[in-house]
Amino acid sequence: MQIRLTGHSEGELSASSAQHSTIRRNQWRRRVAFLAFGVPAMVWFLVWMLWPLINMFRISLLRWDGLVKASTFIGLANYQRMFTDDLFFYAMRNTGIHLLFGMPLALIPAFFLGFFMSLRLPGFRAFRFIFFIPAMVSVAALAMMFYGIYMPEGILNAVLRLLGLSAWTHNWLADPKTVFGSIIFIDIWTGIGFYAVLFFAVLSNLPNELYESARLDGASLWTILWRIAFPLSKGFFGVVTMLHFLWILTSAAQNVLILTKGGPGHYSLTLGYYLYNQAFVTQRLGYSQAIGVFLFIVGMVGLVIIRQIFRQTD
Amino acid sequence: MVHVPRLRLAARLRDGSTLFILGGYLISILYAIIILVPIYYVAISAFKTNRTIFTQPLALPETFTFDNFVRAQKVAVLDRAFLISTGVTVGAEILTLLLAFPAAYAIARIPTRLSSLFEYVFSLGFLIPALAMLVPVYLLVVRIGLLYSPMALVIFYPATKISVSVILLASYLRTVPKELEESAQMDGASRLQMIRHIFFPIARPGVITVLILNFIDFWNEFLFALVMLNQRNRTLQIALTVIKTDRSLDYGLVAAGIVIVVVPVCILFILFQEQIVRGMYTGAVKG
């Protein structure tokens, strides 16, 4: 009895263990297949994205004055240097001004225009097409275009003269009073249209009935914008704010690089351009990466704050 | 997508919303003008002499001259730059797809515990600003001996777009019904056969979107091309900025350069406006 029982249960056991092992073999094969398909992209990503990021932190601890020179470990000296560096201070102030004006002046009109297009009144398709054009133009072409706008014989001055405002003409990129405003305007010019089209896309996903029923209740379009459209797309507004925040903090440096190189004097120096300048002009690789780490931390803290502000509360 | 007008005209005009709509049109038209006037200015300047650009900036040219294009070519060797830009863009496009499609397939269709880990790591890519990697990537390129070679960009560019490509492609691959996959499996189809005959065709719109978005980014990229290439091997974007420094006041040449640089992306935008907007929107939402 006991023997038979044992025999029986042994048979059962071996059957289930055979089943178990096929499951395990399948699982193992699945994992191998997953790795075969997924690892190349992961390796690429780790080597060319994550590893450079980690390396930035390492290099920021070195004194390294040019590729051909040897590097020495100097701890946090590059970070201490920031506190006594006037140029770093100017760059930080300019970047702060850029964020302070550049963000609301791009995002608020963008949301209004996105909402306006989402009403689908006649002409909205043409507006959507035109508004998206600046986002398609490369930074180099855009900067060259704005060079033509801002130069002394450029169209901005030509239009001002046409309007009888000759007193307002400037050498926009060479005058300390106008240079940084001119740089900030480039991102506003591009940003409004690009983000307006993104806002249009998210508002188009809202059901028609929401608008219609609000209208039946006698709500004005302002009320719909404030009470329905904005609260329902608040999360997305946060996403767009993050995109623009990171853009101003880092990518906007390219306009400065092409157009003014931080000048005249330090009047258009930003943190992003200062990083480039210290690495490739002055050849202080360690210090430039310390600026990079500072920018990265400011970026991450900023993203967390923006996420808190725009957390969808529904 | 069907575009239904959201509000009927009669309902619209009953209250103070008329003002809102007038204001909306006013601002939209004003902004459209601010966008179009500079574009018009560059487009006509490309065909004008430098003197007329400065004396009558907004007037149409009396005689169209292609002289600016010819001289811009001489100053900045634009034909070679065009070839290099094309080669880099095409190479990086192919490599990105070869890396991202299998990874997206693995994440979307091979259920293991690793998929969420991979997805998480790739999503970190949205947080890394390009500027933060500039110097370390430059040093890496120096170390593998590819400085001044366009190959460096072909190898590096895909990494910057893997995150968004994988996530977009995976969202398309997830739409394939499980039954389709299972019945193909019953018929003895291998994984590669299923990818070729089921997954790739269904994800084709996603592949096209990814190709278009990556084309725009690779073609337009400036910063990394600037530090990694030299005068002989520069891309079109870098060549464009050289025209200005060589002849600082000959804006006709600069305008001709701008026209050449933006034409390929312009064509793409006119043909694929919907895909581009939807792709960028999805990328922003997922990121």
Short mmCIF file of C-alpha atoms in Angstrom, two decimals, chain A residues 27 29-31 33-42 44-53 55-56 58-59 64 67 112-113 115-125 127-142 144-149 151-155 158-159 162 185 188-194 197-198 200-208 211-212 215-216 218-222 224-225 236 239 243 246 249-251 253-254 257-260 271-273 275-276 279-280 285 288-289 292 295-296 300 303, chain B residues 1-8 11-18 20-25 27-29 31-32 34-39 41-42 53-54 57-58 95 98-100 102-107 110-119 121-144 147 152 154-156 158-160 162-163 166 191-192 195 216 219-223 226-228 237-238 240-241 244 248-249 251 254 258 261-262 265-266 269-270 273-274 276-277 280-281 284-285 287:
data_model
loop_
_atom_site.label_atom_id
_atom_site.label_comp_id
_atom_site.label_asym_id
_atom_site.label_seq_id
_atom_site.Cartn_x
_atom_site.Cartn_y
_atom_site.Cartn_z
CA GLN A 27 10.93 30.81 -19.26
CA ARG A 29 14.30 30.55 -23.53
CA ARG A 30 12.07 33.59 -23.30
CA ARG A 31 14.65 35.38 -21.22
CA ALA A 33 15.28 35.79 -26.56
CA PHE A 34 14.51 38.95 -24.63
CA LEU A 35 18.18 39.61 -24.01
CA ALA A 36 19.14 38.83 -27.61
CA PHE A 37 16.67 41.44 -28.84
CA GLY A 38 17.02 44.00 -26.09
CA VAL A 39 20.70 44.02 -25.11
CA PRO A 40 22.20 45.80 -28.16
CA ALA A 41 20.01 48.87 -27.65
CA MET A 42 20.68 48.75 -23.91
CA TRP A 44 24.31 51.50 -26.81
CA PHE A 45 22.25 53.48 -24.36
CA LEU A 46 24.50 52.72 -21.39
CA VAL A 47 27.76 53.42 -23.25
CA TRP A 48 26.67 56.63 -25.01
CA MET A 49 24.15 58.13 -22.59
CA LEU A 50 24.45 56.89 -19.02
CA TRP A 51 28.21 56.40 -18.91
CA PRO A 52 28.92 59.92 -20.22
CA LEU A 53 26.55 61.30 -17.60
CA ASN A 55 31.72 60.56 -16.37
CA MET A 56 30.64 64.19 -16.13
CA ARG A 58 34.01 62.20 -12.34
CA ILE A 59 35.64 64.80 -14.60
CA TRP A 64 42.36 69.07 -16.56
CA LEU A 67 43.18 67.12 -23.79
CA PHE A 112 -4.18 80.42 -25.32
CA LEU A 113 -3.44 79.78 -29.01
CA PHE A 115 -7.11 76.46 -26.94
CA PHE A 116 -8.17 78.90 -29.65
CA MET A 117 -7.21 76.41 -32.37
CA SER A 118 -9.02 73.63 -30.54
CA LEU A 119 -12.30 75.53 -31.12
CA ARG A 120 -11.77 74.57 -34.78
CA LEU A 121 -12.94 77.89 -36.14
CA PRO A 122 -12.27 78.60 -39.82
CA GLY A 123 -8.55 78.84 -40.52
CA PHE A 124 -7.34 76.73 -37.59
CA ARG A 125 -5.57 74.30 -39.93
CA PHE A 127 -2.61 78.48 -38.15
CA ARG A 128 -1.53 75.05 -36.96
CA PHE A 129 0.66 74.64 -40.04
CA ILE A 130 2.29 78.06 -39.72
CA PHE A 131 2.78 77.86 -35.95
CA PHE A 132 4.69 74.60 -36.26
CA ILE A 133 7.17 75.85 -38.88
CA PRO A 134 9.71 77.33 -36.40
CA ALA A 135 10.03 73.96 -34.66
CA MET A 136 11.14 72.36 -37.92
CA VAL A 137 13.98 74.81 -38.57
CA SER A 138 17.37 73.75 -37.20
CA VAL A 139 19.02 75.87 -34.50
CA ALA A 140 21.78 76.83 -36.92
CA ALA A 141 19.36 78.04 -39.61
CA LEU A 142 17.23 79.77 -36.99
CA MET A 144 21.35 82.66 -38.98
CA MET A 145 17.85 83.90 -39.71
CA PHE A 146 17.79 85.95 -36.52
CA TYR A 147 21.21 87.28 -37.40
CA GLY A 148 19.54 88.76 -40.47
CA ILE A 149 16.74 90.17 -38.32
CA MET A 151 21.92 93.06 -37.77
CA PRO A 152 22.11 96.87 -38.17
CA GLU A 153 20.80 96.69 -41.77
CA GLY A 154 18.43 93.84 -40.87
CA ILE A 155 14.66 93.70 -41.11
CA ALA A 158 13.98 98.27 -41.47
CA VAL A 159 10.47 97.65 -40.10
CA LEU A 162 9.08 101.95 -41.93
CA PHE A 185 13.09 86.39 -27.91
CA ILE A 188 9.80 82.71 -27.35
CA TRP A 189 9.31 83.05 -31.10
CA THR A 190 9.88 79.31 -31.62
CA GLY A 191 8.31 78.10 -28.39
CA ILE A 192 4.87 79.72 -28.66
CA GLY A 193 4.04 77.95 -31.91
CA PHE A 194 5.51 74.56 -31.06
CA VAL A 197 0.35 72.86 -31.48
CA LEU A 198 1.09 70.37 -28.68
CA PHE A 200 -3.96 71.81 -29.51
CA ALA A 201 -3.25 68.07 -29.74
CA VAL A 202 -4.07 67.44 -26.07
CA LEU A 203 -7.17 69.67 -26.07
CA SER A 204 -8.43 67.93 -29.21
CA ASN A 205 -8.62 64.73 -27.18
CA LEU A 206 -11.16 66.26 -24.81
CA PRO A 207 -14.71 65.21 -25.72
CA ASN A 208 -16.80 67.73 -27.63
CA TYR A 211 -17.46 72.26 -24.38
CA GLU A 212 -21.03 72.03 -25.66
CA ARG A 215 -21.83 76.51 -23.43
CA LEU A 216 -25.42 75.45 -22.78
CA GLY A 218 -23.98 79.85 -20.41
CA ALA A 219 -20.24 79.68 -19.73
CA SER A 220 -18.11 82.10 -21.75
CA LEU A 221 -15.04 80.92 -23.62
CA TRP A 222 -12.82 82.46 -20.93
CA ILE A 224 -14.22 77.23 -20.47
CA LEU A 225 -10.52 77.95 -20.92
CA PHE A 236 0.31 68.01 -19.84
CA VAL A 239 5.14 68.18 -19.16
CA LEU A 243 10.42 70.49 -21.80
CA LEU A 246 15.26 72.00 -19.88
CA LEU A 249 18.64 75.64 -19.30
CA THR A 250 20.74 73.67 -21.79
CA SER A 251 19.90 73.71 -25.51
CA ALA A 253 23.14 77.79 -25.30
CA GLN A 254 23.45 77.08 -29.02
CA LEU A 257 27.25 80.14 -29.20
CA ILE A 258 26.34 80.95 -32.81
CA LEU A 259 25.28 84.57 -32.40
CA THR A 260 27.13 86.32 -29.57
CA LEU A 271 25.38 78.77 -17.83
CA GLY A 272 24.91 76.48 -20.82
CA TYR A 273 27.23 78.53 -23.01
CA LEU A 275 29.98 75.14 -19.95
CA TYR A 276 30.81 75.00 -23.67
CA ALA A 279 35.48 73.11 -22.23
CA PHE A 280 36.30 74.09 -25.81
CA LEU A 285 37.54 70.54 -18.80
CA SER A 288 33.26 73.01 -17.32
CA GLN A 289 31.98 69.68 -16.04
CA GLY A 292 27.57 70.74 -16.01
CA LEU A 295 23.20 72.57 -14.36
CA PHE A 296 22.14 68.94 -14.07
CA MET A 300 16.49 67.79 -11.73
CA LEU A 303 11.71 69.15 -12.80
CA MET B 1 -9.70 62.20 -37.56
CA VAL B 2 -12.88 64.13 -38.32
CA HIS B 3 -12.72 67.78 -37.39
CA VAL B 4 -16.12 68.85 -36.13
CA PRO B 5 -16.49 72.55 -35.37
CA ARG B 6 -16.83 72.69 -31.62
CA LEU B 7 -19.35 75.52 -31.36
CA ARG B 8 -22.17 76.67 -33.57
CA ALA B 11 -24.39 80.04 -29.93
CA ARG B 12 -20.99 81.62 -30.14
CA LEU B 13 -22.22 85.13 -30.87
CA ARG B 14 -24.79 85.33 -28.07
CA ASP B 15 -22.41 86.33 -25.29
CA GLY B 16 -19.09 88.05 -24.66
CA SER B 17 -17.22 85.29 -26.44
CA THR B 18 -17.19 87.29 -29.65
CA PHE B 20 -12.58 86.30 -27.17
CA ILE B 21 -12.75 85.02 -30.72
CA LEU B 22 -11.76 88.35 -32.24
CA GLY B 23 -8.83 88.52 -29.83
CA GLY B 24 -7.89 84.96 -30.73
CA TYR B 25 -7.85 85.76 -34.42
CA ILE B 27 -3.19 87.25 -31.83
CA SER B 28 -3.05 84.28 -34.20
CA ILE B 29 -2.70 86.50 -37.26
CA TYR B 31 1.95 85.70 -34.55
CA ALA B 32 1.60 84.18 -38.02
CA ILE B 34 5.86 87.46 -37.05
CA ILE B 35 6.69 83.92 -38.20
CA LEU B 36 6.20 84.46 -41.91
CA VAL B 37 7.92 87.83 -42.40
CA PRO B 38 11.41 86.60 -41.39
CA ILE B 39 10.93 83.47 -43.48
CA TYR B 41 12.87 87.85 -45.84
CA VAL B 42 15.35 84.95 -45.90
CA ILE B 53 19.08 93.31 -49.26
CA PHE B 54 20.36 96.27 -47.27
CA PRO B 57 15.04 94.54 -47.30
CA LEU B 58 11.41 93.58 -47.86
CA LEU B 95 21.42 52.03 -36.86
CA LEU B 98 18.29 48.17 -36.00
CA LEU B 99 18.76 48.82 -32.29
CA ALA B 100 15.36 50.16 -31.32
CA PRO B 102 14.25 44.57 -31.63
CA ALA B 103 14.35 46.21 -28.20
CA ALA B 104 10.80 47.52 -28.63
CA TYR B 105 9.69 44.05 -29.75
CA ALA B 106 11.31 42.46 -26.70
CA ILE B 107 9.71 44.93 -24.30
CA ILE B 110 8.36 38.88 -24.70
CA PRO B 111 6.92 38.78 -21.19
CA THR B 112 9.70 38.55 -18.62
CA ARG B 113 10.47 40.50 -15.51
CA LEU B 114 13.26 42.27 -17.39
CA SER B 115 10.90 44.27 -19.62
CA SER B 116 9.88 46.78 -16.98
CA LEU B 117 13.52 47.21 -15.92
CA PHE B 118 14.56 47.90 -19.52
CA GLU B 119 11.67 50.27 -20.03
CA VAL B 121 16.26 52.52 -17.87
CA PHE B 122 15.36 53.72 -21.36
CA SER B 123 12.93 56.27 -19.91
CA LEU B 124 15.86 57.85 -18.02
CA GLY B 125 17.02 59.04 -21.42
CA PHE B 126 14.36 61.76 -21.37
CA LEU B 127 16.07 63.33 -18.36
CA ILE B 128 19.60 63.57 -19.74
CA PRO B 129 20.19 66.90 -21.51
CA ALA B 130 22.51 66.68 -24.51
CA LEU B 131 24.69 69.46 -23.15
CA ALA B 132 25.50 67.39 -20.06
CA MET B 133 27.01 64.66 -22.24
CA LEU B 134 28.90 66.90 -24.66
CA VAL B 135 32.36 66.74 -23.08
CA PRO B 136 32.28 63.09 -21.93
CA VAL B 137 31.02 61.92 -25.34
CA TYR B 138 33.68 64.04 -27.03
CA LEU B 139 36.34 62.37 -24.86
CA LEU B 140 34.91 58.93 -25.64
CA VAL B 141 35.06 59.67 -29.38
CA VAL B 142 38.68 60.81 -29.01
CA ARG B 143 39.52 57.62 -27.14
CA ILE B 144 38.09 55.31 -29.83
CA LEU B 147 37.43 62.37 -33.76
CA ALA B 152 31.40 59.21 -34.76
CA VAL B 154 26.55 57.79 -36.97
CA ILE B 155 27.47 55.83 -33.85
CA PHE B 156 26.49 58.46 -31.29
CA PRO B 158 21.20 56.69 -32.28
CA ALA B 159 21.85 56.66 -28.52
CA THR B 160 20.11 60.03 -28.16
CA ILE B 162 16.79 55.17 -28.54
CA SER B 163 14.52 56.11 -25.65
CA VAL B 166 11.75 52.26 -28.35
CA ARG B 191 10.14 34.47 -33.87
CA LEU B 192 11.97 36.02 -36.79
CA ILE B 195 8.52 39.68 -36.78
CA ILE B 216 14.55 65.89 -38.38
CA TRP B 219 19.64 66.41 -39.93
CA ASN B 220 19.26 69.46 -37.69
CA GLU B 221 21.77 68.50 -34.96
CA PHE B 222 24.39 71.20 -34.37
CA LEU B 223 26.36 70.98 -31.14
CA LEU B 226 30.42 71.17 -34.27
CA VAL B 227 32.85 69.71 -31.74
CA MET B 228 33.42 66.31 -33.35
CA GLN B 237 24.50 72.89 -40.26
CA ILE B 238 28.12 73.72 -39.42
CA LEU B 240 25.98 77.30 -42.69
CA THR B 241 27.48 79.08 -39.70
CA LYS B 244 28.63 84.09 -41.77
CA SER B 248 30.22 88.73 -42.15
CA LEU B 249 28.06 91.16 -44.10
CA TYR B 251 23.69 88.20 -46.07
CA VAL B 254 23.80 83.26 -45.60
CA ILE B 258 19.63 78.68 -44.97
CA VAL B 261 19.70 73.60 -45.14
CA VAL B 262 15.95 73.76 -44.48
CA VAL B 265 12.97 69.08 -43.56
CA CYS B 266 10.46 71.45 -45.19
CA PHE B 269 6.96 68.64 -42.94
CA ILE B 270 4.65 69.41 -45.85
CA GLN B 273 2.63 67.13 -40.90
CA GLU B 274 0.11 64.88 -39.11
CA ILE B 276 5.22 64.65 -37.07
CA VAL B 277 2.83 66.46 -34.75
CA MET B 280 6.13 64.63 -31.04
CA TYR B 281 2.97 64.78 -28.95
CA ALA B 284 6.11 64.29 -24.93
CA VAL B 285 3.28 62.42 -23.19
CA GLY B 287 8.36 60.99 -21.63
#
